[in-house]
Amino acid sequence: MSVFTIVAIGILGAVLALTVRQIRPEAGLMIGLAAGILVLLLSLAEFSGVLDALSELAMRYGIPTAYVGVLVKIIGIAYLVQFGAQVCKDAGESAIATRVEMGGRILILSMTLPAAISAVKAAAELLQEAAP
């Protein structure tokens, strides 16, 4: 997908939302949300190349594919949380946006915890082997 297409949809959606928002605020919010979702979906098509590159690196360096899966899920959570929080802010609900962001951080922390524990265990084993 061309960056020009994505930018054009974003600008068109913003102008349309601003115009309609003056007459019907709820409709303006829906137009902005629809434009954002469309841009997100068009951008996801390019994400397959990133997944292929990450999988290739994991195979080349012997990284378990489970770690790559966790990384992809974390990236997905981060993008979705940011999108959801921004929609809440656009609707004038900054307190809800803050809670959405906090929920996303907690989900990311819970997903990374097993990998962090594995890394600490591996480091401890290396230190025990190196000790006389």
mmCIF file with all atom_site columns, C-alpha atoms in Angstrom:
data_model
loop_
_atom_site.group_PDB
_atom_site.id
_atom_site.type_symbol
_atom_site.label_atom_id
_atom_site.label_alt_id
_atom_site.label_comp_id
_atom_site.label_asym_id
_atom_site.label_entity_id
_atom_site.label_seq_id
_atom_site.pdbx_PDB_ins_code
_atom_site.Cartn_x
_atom_site.Cartn_y
_atom_site.Cartn_z
_atom_site.occupancy
_atom_site.B_iso_or_equiv
_atom_site.pdbx_formal_charge
_atom_site.auth_seq_id
_atom_site.auth_comp_id
_atom_site.auth_asym_id
_atom_site.auth_atom_id
_atom_site.pdbx_PDB_model_num
ATOM 1   C CA . MET A 1 1   ? 0.000   0.000   0.000  1.00 0.00 ? 1   MET A CA 1
ATOM 2   C CA . SER A 1 2   ? 1.306   3.395   -0.935 1.00 0.00 ? 2   SER A CA 1
ATOM 3   C CA . VAL A 1 3   ? 1.996   5.895   1.805  1.00 0.00 ? 3   VAL A CA 1
ATOM 4   C CA . PHE A 1 4   ? 0.198   8.468   -0.337 1.00 0.00 ? 4   PHE A CA 1
ATOM 5   C CA . THR A 1 5   ? -3.001  6.408   -0.199 1.00 0.00 ? 5   THR A CA 1
ATOM 6   C CA . ILE A 1 6   ? -2.801  6.074   3.566  1.00 0.00 ? 6   ILE A CA 1
ATOM 7   C CA . VAL A 1 7   ? -2.119  9.786   4.051  1.00 0.00 ? 7   VAL A CA 1
ATOM 8   C CA . ALA A 1 8   ? -4.875  10.744  1.605  1.00 0.00 ? 8   ALA A CA 1
ATOM 9   C CA . ILE A 1 9   ? -7.415  8.583   3.449  1.00 0.00 ? 9   ILE A CA 1
ATOM 10  C CA . GLY A 1 10  ? -6.295  10.069  6.754  1.00 0.00 ? 10  GLY A CA 1
ATOM 11  C CA . ILE A 1 11  ? -6.584  13.652  5.544  1.00 0.00 ? 11  ILE A CA 1
ATOM 12  C CA . LEU A 1 12  ? -9.910  13.029  3.810  1.00 0.00 ? 12  LEU A CA 1
ATOM 13  C CA . GLY A 1 13  ? -11.283 11.346  6.929  1.00 0.00 ? 13  GLY A CA 1
ATOM 14  C CA . ALA A 1 14  ? -10.101 14.195  9.154  1.00 0.00 ? 14  ALA A CA 1
ATOM 15  C CA . VAL A 1 15  ? -11.590 16.897  6.928  1.00 0.00 ? 15  VAL A CA 1
ATOM 16  C CA . LEU A 1 16  ? -14.851 15.006  6.594  1.00 0.00 ? 16  LEU A CA 1
ATOM 17  C CA . ALA A 1 17  ? -15.018 14.348  10.345 1.00 0.00 ? 17  ALA A CA 1
ATOM 18  C CA . LEU A 1 18  ? -14.345 18.011  11.160 1.00 0.00 ? 18  LEU A CA 1
ATOM 19  C CA . THR A 1 19  ? -17.006 19.141  8.728  1.00 0.00 ? 19  THR A CA 1
ATOM 20  C CA . VAL A 1 20  ? -19.662 16.724  9.969  1.00 0.00 ? 20  VAL A CA 1
ATOM 21  C CA . ARG A 1 21  ? -18.707 17.205  13.639 1.00 0.00 ? 21  ARG A CA 1
ATOM 22  C CA . GLN A 1 22  ? -20.005 20.782  13.505 1.00 0.00 ? 22  GLN A CA 1
ATOM 23  C CA . ILE A 1 23  ? -23.477 19.500  12.647 1.00 0.00 ? 23  ILE A CA 1
ATOM 24  C CA . ARG A 1 24  ? -23.520 16.100  14.387 1.00 0.00 ? 24  ARG A CA 1
ATOM 25  C CA . PRO A 1 25  ? -20.633 15.474  16.814 1.00 0.00 ? 25  PRO A CA 1
ATOM 26  C CA . GLU A 1 26  ? -21.384 11.748  17.180 1.00 0.00 ? 26  GLU A CA 1
ATOM 27  C CA . ALA A 1 27  ? -21.293 11.248  13.407 1.00 0.00 ? 27  ALA A CA 1
ATOM 28  C CA . GLY A 1 28  ? -17.984 13.093  13.203 1.00 0.00 ? 28  GLY A CA 1
ATOM 29  C CA . LEU A 1 29  ? -16.531 10.709  15.757 1.00 0.00 ? 29  LEU A CA 1
ATOM 30  C CA . MET A 1 30  ? -17.766 7.696   13.770 1.00 0.00 ? 30  MET A CA 1
ATOM 31  C CA . ILE A 1 31  ? -16.251 9.047   10.539 1.00 0.00 ? 31  ILE A CA 1
ATOM 32  C CA . GLY A 1 32  ? -12.924 9.576   12.292 1.00 0.00 ? 32  GLY A CA 1
ATOM 33  C CA . LEU A 1 33  ? -13.089 6.080   13.729 1.00 0.00 ? 33  LEU A CA 1
ATOM 34  C CA . ALA A 1 34  ? -13.920 4.554   10.337 1.00 0.00 ? 34  ALA A CA 1
ATOM 35  C CA . ALA A 1 35  ? -11.051 6.415   8.646  1.00 0.00 ? 35  ALA A CA 1
ATOM 36  C CA . GLY A 1 36  ? -8.655  5.254   11.370 1.00 0.00 ? 36  GLY A CA 1
ATOM 37  C CA . ILE A 1 37  ? -9.734  1.641   11.038 1.00 0.00 ? 37  ILE A CA 1
ATOM 38  C CA . LEU A 1 38  ? -9.378  1.798   7.260  1.00 0.00 ? 38  LEU A CA 1
ATOM 39  C CA . VAL A 1 39  ? -5.848  3.191   7.535  1.00 0.00 ? 39  VAL A CA 1
ATOM 40  C CA . LEU A 1 40  ? -5.000  0.520   10.120 1.00 0.00 ? 40  LEU A CA 1
ATOM 41  C CA . LEU A 1 41  ? -6.310  -2.290  7.926  1.00 0.00 ? 41  LEU A CA 1
ATOM 42  C CA . LEU A 1 42  ? -4.460  -1.000  4.863  1.00 0.00 ? 42  LEU A CA 1
ATOM 43  C CA . SER A 1 43  ? -1.260  -0.765  6.888  1.00 0.00 ? 43  SER A CA 1
ATOM 44  C CA . LEU A 1 44  ? -1.594  -4.328  8.169  1.00 0.00 ? 44  LEU A CA 1
ATOM 45  C CA . ALA A 1 45  ? -1.029  -5.641  4.662  1.00 0.00 ? 45  ALA A CA 1
ATOM 46  C CA . GLU A 1 46  ? 2.560   -4.395  4.869  1.00 0.00 ? 46  GLU A CA 1
ATOM 47  C CA . PHE A 1 47  ? 3.081   -6.092  8.211  1.00 0.00 ? 47  PHE A CA 1
ATOM 48  C CA . SER A 1 48  ? 3.500   -9.536  6.642  1.00 0.00 ? 48  SER A CA 1
ATOM 49  C CA . GLY A 1 49  ? 6.960   -8.540  5.406  1.00 0.00 ? 49  GLY A CA 1
ATOM 50  C CA . VAL A 1 50  ? 7.965   -7.669  8.949  1.00 0.00 ? 50  VAL A CA 1
ATOM 51  C CA . LEU A 1 51  ? 6.741   -11.058 10.172 1.00 0.00 ? 51  LEU A CA 1
ATOM 52  C CA . ASP A 1 52  ? 8.738   -12.847 7.483  1.00 0.00 ? 52  ASP A CA 1
ATOM 53  C CA . ALA A 1 53  ? 11.899  -10.925 8.390  1.00 0.00 ? 53  ALA A CA 1
ATOM 54  C CA . LEU A 1 54  ? 11.479  -11.674 12.093 1.00 0.00 ? 54  LEU A CA 1
ATOM 55  C CA . SER A 1 55  ? 10.892  -15.375 11.404 1.00 0.00 ? 55  SER A CA 1
ATOM 56  C CA . GLU A 1 56  ? 13.982  -15.532 9.201  1.00 0.00 ? 56  GLU A CA 1
ATOM 57  C CA . LEU A 1 57  ? 16.133  -13.884 11.874 1.00 0.00 ? 57  LEU A CA 1
ATOM 58  C CA . ALA A 1 58  ? 14.782  -16.255 14.511 1.00 0.00 ? 58  ALA A CA 1
ATOM 59  C CA . MET A 1 59  ? 15.646  -19.300 12.392 1.00 0.00 ? 59  MET A CA 1
ATOM 60  C CA . ARG A 1 60  ? 19.082  -17.935 11.469 1.00 0.00 ? 60  ARG A CA 1
ATOM 61  C CA . TYR A 1 61  ? 20.115  -17.335 15.079 1.00 0.00 ? 61  TYR A CA 1
ATOM 62  C CA . GLY A 1 62  ? 18.261  -20.231 16.697 1.00 0.00 ? 62  GLY A CA 1
ATOM 63  C CA . ILE A 1 63  ? 15.780  -18.095 18.603 1.00 0.00 ? 63  ILE A CA 1
ATOM 64  C CA . PRO A 1 64  ? 12.703  -20.077 19.628 1.00 0.00 ? 64  PRO A CA 1
ATOM 65  C CA . THR A 1 65  ? 9.719   -19.167 17.484 1.00 0.00 ? 65  THR A CA 1
ATOM 66  C CA . ALA A 1 66  ? 7.648   -18.731 20.635 1.00 0.00 ? 66  ALA A CA 1
ATOM 67  C CA . TYR A 1 67  ? 9.673   -15.591 21.411 1.00 0.00 ? 67  TYR A CA 1
ATOM 68  C CA . VAL A 1 68  ? 8.956   -14.202 17.957 1.00 0.00 ? 68  VAL A CA 1
ATOM 69  C CA . GLY A 1 69  ? 5.263   -14.893 18.501 1.00 0.00 ? 69  GLY A CA 1
ATOM 70  C CA . VAL A 1 70  ? 5.342   -13.050 21.806 1.00 0.00 ? 70  VAL A CA 1
ATOM 71  C CA . LEU A 1 71  ? 7.129   -10.113 20.165 1.00 0.00 ? 71  LEU A CA 1
ATOM 72  C CA . VAL A 1 72  ? 4.513   -9.906  17.421 1.00 0.00 ? 72  VAL A CA 1
ATOM 73  C CA . LYS A 1 73  ? 1.697   -10.060 19.979 1.00 0.00 ? 73  LYS A CA 1
ATOM 74  C CA . ILE A 1 74  ? 3.318   -7.282  22.002 1.00 0.00 ? 74  ILE A CA 1
ATOM 75  C CA . ILE A 1 75  ? 3.628   -5.089  18.929 1.00 0.00 ? 75  ILE A CA 1
ATOM 76  C CA . GLY A 1 76  ? -0.015  -5.787  18.078 1.00 0.00 ? 76  GLY A CA 1
ATOM 77  C CA . ILE A 1 77  ? -1.152  -4.950  21.604 1.00 0.00 ? 77  ILE A CA 1
ATOM 78  C CA . ALA A 1 78  ? 0.840   -1.720  21.586 1.00 0.00 ? 78  ALA A CA 1
ATOM 79  C CA . TYR A 1 79  ? -0.668  -0.562  18.293 1.00 0.00 ? 79  TYR A CA 1
ATOM 80  C CA . LEU A 1 80  ? -4.227  -1.520  19.227 1.00 0.00 ? 80  LEU A CA 1
ATOM 81  C CA . VAL A 1 81  ? -3.973  0.101   22.647 1.00 0.00 ? 81  VAL A CA 1
ATOM 82  C CA . GLN A 1 82  ? -2.596  3.291   21.133 1.00 0.00 ? 82  GLN A CA 1
ATOM 83  C CA . PHE A 1 83  ? -5.402  3.328   18.565 1.00 0.00 ? 83  PHE A CA 1
ATOM 84  C CA . GLY A 1 84  ? -8.079  2.687   21.197 1.00 0.00 ? 84  GLY A CA 1
ATOM 85  C CA . ALA A 1 85  ? -6.696  5.307   23.557 1.00 0.00 ? 85  ALA A CA 1
ATOM 86  C CA . GLN A 1 86  ? -6.564  7.877   20.761 1.00 0.00 ? 86  GLN A CA 1
ATOM 87  C CA . VAL A 1 87  ? -10.209 7.164   19.868 1.00 0.00 ? 87  VAL A CA 1
ATOM 88  C CA . CYS A 1 88  ? -11.121 7.709   23.523 1.00 0.00 ? 88  CYS A CA 1
ATOM 89  C CA . LYS A 1 89  ? -9.207  11.006  23.550 1.00 0.00 ? 89  LYS A CA 1
ATOM 90  C CA . ASP A 1 90  ? -10.935 12.090  20.331 1.00 0.00 ? 90  ASP A CA 1
ATOM 91  C CA . ALA A 1 91  ? -14.251 11.416  22.042 1.00 0.00 ? 91  ALA A CA 1
ATOM 92  C CA . GLY A 1 92  ? -13.170 13.637  24.941 1.00 0.00 ? 92  GLY A CA 1
ATOM 93  C CA . GLU A 1 93  ? -12.639 10.758  27.359 1.00 0.00 ? 93  GLU A CA 1
ATOM 94  C CA . SER A 1 94  ? -9.014  11.189  28.387 1.00 0.00 ? 94  SER A CA 1
ATOM 95  C CA . ALA A 1 95  ? -9.555  9.360   31.693 1.00 0.00 ? 95  ALA A CA 1
ATOM 96  C CA . ILE A 1 96  ? -10.754 6.250   29.851 1.00 0.00 ? 96  ILE A CA 1
ATOM 97  C CA . ALA A 1 97  ? -7.848  6.604   27.402 1.00 0.00 ? 97  ALA A CA 1
ATOM 98  C CA . THR A 1 98  ? -5.430  6.560   30.332 1.00 0.00 ? 98  THR A CA 1
ATOM 99  C CA . ARG A 1 99  ? -7.028  3.366   31.668 1.00 0.00 ? 99  ARG A CA 1
ATOM 100 C CA . VAL A 1 100 ? -6.842  1.728   28.234 1.00 0.00 ? 100 VAL A CA 1
ATOM 101 C CA . GLU A 1 101 ? -3.122  2.557   28.068 1.00 0.00 ? 101 GLU A CA 1
ATOM 102 C CA . MET A 1 102 ? -2.575  1.176   31.585 1.00 0.00 ? 102 MET A CA 1
ATOM 103 C CA . GLY A 1 103 ? -4.420  -2.030  30.669 1.00 0.00 ? 103 GLY A CA 1
ATOM 104 C CA . GLY A 1 104 ? -2.207  -2.408  27.596 1.00 0.00 ? 104 GLY A CA 1
ATOM 105 C CA . ARG A 1 105 ? 0.931   -1.970  29.678 1.00 0.00 ? 105 ARG A CA 1
ATOM 106 C CA . ILE A 1 106 ? -0.237  -4.628  32.115 1.00 0.00 ? 106 ILE A CA 1
ATOM 107 C CA . LEU A 1 107 ? -0.981  -7.047  29.250 1.00 0.00 ? 107 LEU A CA 1
ATOM 108 C CA . ILE A 1 108 ? 2.457   -6.434  27.748 1.00 0.00 ? 108 ILE A CA 1
ATOM 109 C CA . LEU A 1 109 ? 4.115   -6.965  31.131 1.00 0.00 ? 109 LEU A CA 1
ATOM 110 C CA . SER A 1 110 ? 2.255   -10.226 31.649 1.00 0.00 ? 110 SER A CA 1
ATOM 111 C CA . MET A 1 111 ? 3.322   -11.452 28.194 1.00 0.00 ? 111 MET A CA 1
ATOM 112 C CA . THR A 1 112 ? 6.995   -10.556 28.675 1.00 0.00 ? 112 THR A CA 1
ATOM 113 C CA . LEU A 1 113 ? 7.333   -11.977 32.172 1.00 0.00 ? 113 LEU A CA 1
ATOM 114 C CA . PRO A 1 114 ? 7.946   -15.614 31.116 1.00 0.00 ? 114 PRO A CA 1
ATOM 115 C CA . ALA A 1 115 ? 10.654  -14.508 28.654 1.00 0.00 ? 115 ALA A CA 1
ATOM 116 C CA . ALA A 1 116 ? 12.278  -12.336 31.319 1.00 0.00 ? 116 ALA A CA 1
ATOM 117 C CA . ILE A 1 117 ? 12.278  -15.235 33.777 1.00 0.00 ? 117 ILE A CA 1
ATOM 118 C CA . SER A 1 118 ? 13.904  -17.483 31.154 1.00 0.00 ? 118 SER A CA 1
ATOM 119 C CA . ALA A 1 119 ? 16.578  -14.851 30.509 1.00 0.00 ? 119 ALA A CA 1
ATOM 120 C CA . VAL A 1 120 ? 17.349  -14.525 34.231 1.00 0.00 ? 120 VAL A CA 1
ATOM 121 C CA . LYS A 1 121 ? 17.571  -18.316 34.582 1.00 0.00 ? 121 LYS A CA 1
ATOM 122 C CA . ALA A 1 122 ? 19.933  -18.548 31.603 1.00 0.00 ? 122 ALA A CA 1
ATOM 123 C CA . ALA A 1 123 ? 22.125  -15.778 33.022 1.00 0.00 ? 123 ALA A CA 1
ATOM 124 C CA . ALA A 1 124 ? 22.196  -17.495 36.427 1.00 0.00 ? 124 ALA A CA 1
ATOM 125 C CA . GLU A 1 125 ? 23.243  -20.788 34.817 1.00 0.00 ? 125 GLU A CA 1
ATOM 126 C CA . LEU A 1 126 ? 26.036  -19.033 32.918 1.00 0.00 ? 126 LEU A CA 1
ATOM 127 C CA . LEU A 1 127 ? 27.262  -17.407 36.106 1.00 0.00 ? 127 LEU A CA 1
ATOM 128 C CA . GLN A 1 128 ? 27.227  -20.722 37.957 1.00 0.00 ? 128 GLN A CA 1
ATOM 129 C CA . GLU A 1 129 ? 29.239  -22.384 35.178 1.00 0.00 ? 129 GLU A CA 1
ATOM 130 C CA . ALA A 1 130 ? 31.782  -19.543 35.168 1.00 0.00 ? 130 ALA A CA 1
ATOM 131 C CA . ALA A 1 131 ? 32.246  -19.586 38.943 1.00 0.00 ? 131 ALA A CA 1
ATOM 132 C CA . PRO A 1 132 ? 35.215  -21.674 40.183 1.00 0.00 ? 132 PRO A CA 1
#
